[in-house]
Amino acid sequence: MTKLIWVGIRESDIDFTGDLFDFSITYYGKCKGNNVSYYNGGYYSMCTKKEFIIEQLQNIGLTPEYKVMFYNPSMAYSVLEDFPELSTHLVGLCSSSILEILNDKIQTRVWMSKHVNTPSFSTLFKEECSFNNLKNLFNSTKGFVIQEKNSSSGTGTYLMTSKNEIEILSILEEKNQYLVSEFISPSASVNSHLFVTNDDVIVFPGSLQLISQRNNNFIYSGADFLAYRNINSCYIHAVYYYSRKIGDLLKSAGFRGICGIDFVISGGEVYFIEINPR
C-alpha cells in the first residue's frame, strides 16, 4: 500500500485532507504525531531547511511504498541535488525547464502577453529606472511597479513614486534586469489556482488578495475567498476565462501540478500579473 509524505511550509495546509498523508515534514507545524517541524521542533538552530528535509526523509527510510509530494517544486529539485535517491519516490513534480520559466517573472510576462491581457511593461536595467525616464516611457505619473525577475510574496516587488525614487534606486542592482509596469490604481489584486493533470485543467474558485505596502514593498498577507464572490461578475468570468486559457498553455508546455495565478482588476479590465508554481 502506498504511503504518502507531504513536504511543505505549514502543516495547516493539509488540515482538511483527512488521512491522505501518512507523514508531513513542514517548516511550521505542531511537531506531534505524524508531523515534524523545522521551526517548532527547534531544527532551525541546527541545520538549513534543505538539510532538515533530507534528514527527516532519511529517518523515515524511503522503502518502495513511500511517495513524496513537495509544496515547493524548486525545493524538491534542490533536495534532489544532495539526495538523488529521492527521485524514484517523487510524485506531482513537473520538469525543471518549465519551472525555470515560471519562476522568472520576465519570461512569464513576455510569454503570457502574447495570449492574455497584461499591463504595459518593459524590461529595464537600474540606470533606465529613473522616475523621469519611466514617466516618459509609460506616459504616466501614478507610480511604477518594479519587480526582480525571481521573487515571491511581494519581496522584490517595489512601488516607485516621485517621492521615493532615490530609496528604490539604492536597492536595485546595476547588473540586474527588472520587470517594470505602470502602477494601476485604483485596483484590486485577485488570484486563482489551477490543477493541471495529463487529462484536464481544473480551475478552483478565486480569492481577493490581501496586499499591504510595507517599506515600499507589496506584501502578501492572505486571501479572502468570500469577498471575491462579491466583486463584479464580469471580473469573475474574465478571471476564469484567462485562468483556463493559461492552464491550457501550461499543460501544452509540460507543466503538471498546482499553480497560483495573480491578476489585477481595474476599470472593467483584468490584467495578468504572474504565475506561482506550487
Coordinates of C-alpha atoms in Angstrom, one line a residue:
M1 CA 0.0 0.0 0.0
T2 CA 1.3 3.5 -0.9
K3 CA 2.3 5.8 1.9
L4 CA 2.3 9.5 1.1
I5 CA 4.6 12.1 2.7
W6 CA 3.9 15.8 2.5
V7 CA 6.8 18.3 2.4
G8 CA 5.6 21.9 2.7
I9 CA 5.6 25.2 4.5
R10 CA 2.7 24.8 7.0
E11 CA 1.1 21.6 8.5
S12 CA -2.2 23.5 8.3
D13 CA -2.1 23.4 4.5
I14 CA -3.1 19.7 4.8
D15 CA -5.6 20.0 7.7
F16 CA -8.6 19.1 5.5
T17 CA -7.0 16.2 3.6
G18 CA -8.1 13.6 6.0
D19 CA -5.8 10.6 6.1
L20 CA -4.4 11.2 2.6
F21 CA -0.9 11.9 4.0
D22 CA 0.8 9.4 6.4
F23 CA 3.5 11.8 7.4
S24 CA 4.3 15.5 7.0
I25 CA 7.6 17.5 7.0
T26 CA 7.0 21.2 7.4
Y27 CA 8.6 24.5 8.3
Y28 CA 5.7 25.3 10.7
G29 CA 3.6 22.7 12.5
K30 CA 2.6 21.0 15.7
C31 CA 5.6 18.7 15.7
K32 CA 3.4 16.0 17.1
G33 CA 2.2 12.6 15.9
N34 CA 3.0 12.3 12.2
N35 CA 4.4 15.8 11.8
V36 CA 7.9 17.1 12.2
S37 CA 8.5 20.9 12.0
Y38 CA 11.7 22.9 11.3
Y39 CA 10.8 25.8 13.5
N40 CA 8.6 24.3 16.2
G41 CA 10.9 21.4 16.5
G42 CA 14.0 23.6 17.0
Y43 CA 15.8 22.3 14.0
Y44 CA 16.3 25.9 12.7
S45 CA 19.2 26.3 15.2
M46 CA 21.0 23.1 13.9
C47 CA 20.7 22.9 10.2
T48 CA 19.4 24.5 7.0
K49 CA 15.9 23.8 5.7
K50 CA 17.2 21.6 3.0
E51 CA 19.4 19.6 5.4
F52 CA 16.3 19.3 7.7
I53 CA 14.2 17.8 4.9
I54 CA 16.8 15.3 3.8
E55 CA 17.5 14.2 7.4
Q56 CA 13.8 13.6 8.0
L57 CA 13.3 11.7 4.8
Q58 CA 16.3 9.5 5.6
N59 CA 15.0 8.9 9.1
I60 CA 11.7 7.7 7.7
G61 CA 13.5 5.2 5.4
L62 CA 12.1 5.5 1.9
T63 CA 11.1 2.0 1.2
P64 CA 9.3 1.4 -2.2
E65 CA 5.8 2.0 -0.8
Y66 CA 6.7 5.6 0.2
K67 CA 5.8 8.5 -2.2
V68 CA 6.8 12.1 -1.5
M69 CA 4.9 15.3 -2.6
F70 CA 6.5 18.7 -2.3
Y71 CA 4.6 22.0 -1.9
N72 CA 7.6 23.8 -3.5
P73 CA 8.9 22.1 -6.6
S74 CA 12.1 24.3 -6.6
M75 CA 12.9 22.9 -3.1
A76 CA 12.3 19.4 -4.5
Y77 CA 14.9 19.8 -7.1
S78 CA 17.3 21.4 -4.6
V79 CA 16.9 18.4 -2.3
L80 CA 17.5 16.0 -5.2
E81 CA 20.9 17.6 -5.8
D82 CA 22.1 16.2 -2.4
F83 CA 19.7 13.3 -2.1
P84 CA 19.3 11.7 -5.6
E85 CA 17.7 8.5 -4.1
L86 CA 14.6 10.6 -3.7
S87 CA 13.9 10.7 -7.4
T88 CA 12.0 7.3 -7.6
H89 CA 9.7 8.4 -4.7
L90 CA 8.6 11.8 -6.0
V91 CA 5.0 12.4 -7.3
G92 CA 3.5 15.6 -8.8
L93 CA 6.7 17.1 -9.9
C94 CA 6.9 18.7 -13.3
S95 CA 10.0 19.4 -15.5
S96 CA 12.7 21.8 -14.3
S97 CA 12.7 23.6 -17.6
I98 CA 9.1 24.8 -17.3
L99 CA 9.7 25.7 -13.7
E100 CA 12.7 27.8 -14.7
I101 CA 10.4 29.8 -17.0
L102 CA 7.6 30.2 -14.4
N103 CA 10.0 31.3 -11.7
D104 CA 11.3 34.1 -13.9
K105 CA 8.7 36.9 -13.9
I106 CA 10.1 38.5 -17.0
Q107 CA 10.0 35.3 -19.1
T108 CA 6.5 34.5 -17.9
R109 CA 5.1 38.0 -18.6
V110 CA 6.6 38.1 -22.1
W111 CA 5.1 34.6 -22.8
M112 CA 1.6 35.3 -21.4
S113 CA 1.4 38.8 -23.0
K114 CA 1.0 37.1 -26.4
H115 CA -2.1 35.3 -25.1
V116 CA -3.9 37.3 -22.4
N117 CA -4.3 40.9 -21.3
T118 CA -1.3 42.2 -19.4
P119 CA -0.3 45.7 -18.1
S120 CA 2.1 47.7 -20.3
F121 CA 5.6 46.7 -19.3
S122 CA 9.3 47.0 -20.1
T123 CA 12.4 45.1 -19.0
L124 CA 14.9 47.7 -17.8
F125 CA 18.3 48.0 -16.0
K126 CA 18.7 50.1 -13.0
E127 CA 20.2 53.0 -15.0
E128 CA 16.9 53.1 -17.0
C129 CA 14.6 53.2 -14.0
S130 CA 14.7 56.9 -13.0
F131 CA 11.3 58.3 -12.3
N132 CA 11.5 60.8 -15.2
N133 CA 12.5 58.1 -17.7
L134 CA 9.6 55.8 -16.6
K135 CA 7.2 58.8 -16.7
N136 CA 8.1 59.4 -20.3
L137 CA 8.2 55.7 -21.2
F138 CA 4.7 55.0 -19.8
N139 CA 3.2 58.5 -20.2
S140 CA 2.1 58.3 -16.5
T141 CA 2.9 59.9 -13.2
K142 CA 0.9 57.4 -11.0
G143 CA 4.0 55.4 -10.0
F144 CA 5.6 52.3 -11.2
V145 CA 5.9 48.7 -10.1
I146 CA 9.5 47.4 -10.3
Q147 CA 10.0 43.7 -9.9
E148 CA 13.0 41.4 -9.6
K149 CA 12.7 38.6 -12.0
N150 CA 13.0 36.0 -9.2
S151 CA 10.9 37.0 -6.2
S152 CA 7.9 35.9 -4.2
S153 CA 5.3 37.0 -1.6
G154 CA 5.9 40.7 -2.5
T155 CA 9.6 40.6 -1.6
G156 CA 11.5 42.0 -4.5
T157 CA 8.4 44.0 -5.8
Y158 CA 8.7 47.8 -5.3
L159 CA 6.4 50.7 -5.9
M160 CA 8.4 53.7 -7.1
T161 CA 6.9 57.2 -6.9
S162 CA 8.5 60.6 -7.3
K163 CA 9.0 60.8 -3.5
N164 CA 10.9 57.5 -3.0
E165 CA 12.9 57.3 -6.3
I166 CA 16.3 57.6 -4.6
E167 CA 15.4 55.0 -2.0
I168 CA 14.2 52.5 -4.6
L169 CA 17.2 53.1 -6.9
S170 CA 19.5 52.4 -4.0
I171 CA 18.0 48.9 -3.7
L172 CA 18.3 47.9 -7.3
E173 CA 21.4 46.1 -8.6
E174 CA 23.4 47.6 -11.5
K175 CA 23.7 44.2 -13.4
N176 CA 20.1 43.0 -12.9
Q177 CA 17.2 43.4 -15.4
Y178 CA 13.8 44.4 -13.9
L179 CA 10.2 44.0 -15.0
V180 CA 8.7 47.5 -14.8
S181 CA 4.9 48.3 -15.2
E182 CA 2.8 51.3 -14.6
F183 CA 1.1 51.2 -11.2
I184 CA -2.6 50.5 -11.8
S185 CA -4.8 52.5 -9.4
P186 CA -7.5 52.2 -8.1
S187 CA -7.3 48.4 -8.4
A188 CA -7.6 45.1 -6.6
S189 CA -5.4 42.0 -6.7
V190 CA -7.1 38.7 -7.2
N191 CA -5.9 35.1 -7.5
S192 CA -7.0 31.8 -8.9
H193 CA -5.5 28.3 -8.6
L194 CA -5.1 25.6 -11.2
F195 CA -4.6 21.9 -11.0
V196 CA -3.1 20.7 -14.3
T197 CA -3.1 17.0 -15.0
N198 CA -2.4 14.9 -18.1
D199 CA -6.1 14.9 -18.9
D200 CA -7.5 18.2 -17.7
V201 CA -7.1 21.7 -16.3
I202 CA -9.2 22.4 -13.1
V203 CA -9.8 26.0 -12.1
F204 CA -10.5 26.5 -8.4
P205 CA -12.6 29.4 -7.0
G206 CA -10.8 32.7 -6.9
S207 CA -9.9 34.9 -4.0
L208 CA -9.3 38.6 -3.3
Q209 CA -5.7 39.0 -2.2
L210 CA -4.9 41.0 0.9
I211 CA -1.9 43.1 -0.1
S212 CA -0.2 45.7 2.1
Q213 CA 2.5 48.2 1.3
R214 CA 5.5 48.0 3.7
N215 CA 8.8 49.7 3.2
N216 CA 7.9 50.3 -0.5
N217 CA 7.2 46.6 -1.0
F218 CA 3.9 44.9 -1.8
I219 CA 3.5 42.3 0.9
Y220 CA 1.0 39.4 0.5
S221 CA -1.0 39.0 3.8
G222 CA -3.6 36.4 2.9
A223 CA -6.7 35.8 0.7
D224 CA -10.4 36.4 1.2
F225 CA -12.5 33.9 -0.8
L226 CA -15.8 35.2 0.5
A227 CA -15.1 38.8 -0.6
Y228 CA -14.2 37.5 -4.1
R229 CA -17.8 36.3 -4.6
N230 CA -19.0 39.9 -4.2
I231 CA -16.9 41.5 -6.9
N232 CA -18.5 42.3 -10.3
S233 CA -19.4 39.1 -12.2
C234 CA -17.6 40.4 -15.3
Y235 CA -14.3 40.2 -13.4
I236 CA -15.1 36.7 -12.1
H237 CA -15.9 35.4 -15.7
A238 CA -12.8 37.1 -17.1
V239 CA -10.5 35.6 -14.4
Y240 CA -11.9 32.1 -15.1
Y241 CA -11.5 32.6 -18.8
Y242 CA -7.9 33.7 -18.6
S243 CA -7.1 31.1 -16.0
R244 CA -8.4 28.3 -18.2
K245 CA -6.5 29.7 -21.2
I246 CA -3.3 29.9 -19.2
G247 CA -3.9 26.4 -17.8
D248 CA -4.1 25.0 -21.4
L249 CA -0.9 26.8 -22.3
L250 CA 0.9 25.3 -19.2
K251 CA -0.5 21.9 -19.9
S252 CA 0.8 22.0 -23.5
A253 CA 4.2 23.2 -22.2
G254 CA 4.5 20.2 -19.9
F255 CA 3.5 21.7 -16.6
R256 CA 1.8 19.3 -14.2
G257 CA 0.6 20.1 -10.7
I258 CA -0.8 23.2 -8.9
C259 CA -0.1 26.8 -9.5
G260 CA -1.5 30.2 -8.5
I261 CA -2.2 33.0 -10.9
D262 CA -2.2 36.6 -9.9
F263 CA -4.4 39.2 -11.7
V264 CA -5.1 42.9 -11.1
I265 CA -8.7 44.1 -11.8
S266 CA -9.4 47.8 -12.6
G267 CA -11.7 49.8 -14.7
G268 CA -13.6 46.8 -16.2
E269 CA -10.3 45.2 -17.2
V270 CA -8.5 42.1 -15.9
Y271 CA -4.7 42.1 -16.2
F272 CA -2.5 39.0 -15.8
I273 CA 0.5 39.6 -13.5
E274 CA 2.3 36.4 -12.7
I275 CA 2.2 32.6 -12.1
N276 CA 3.4 30.9 -8.9
P277 CA 4.0 27.1 -9.2
R278 CA 3.2 25.2 -6.0

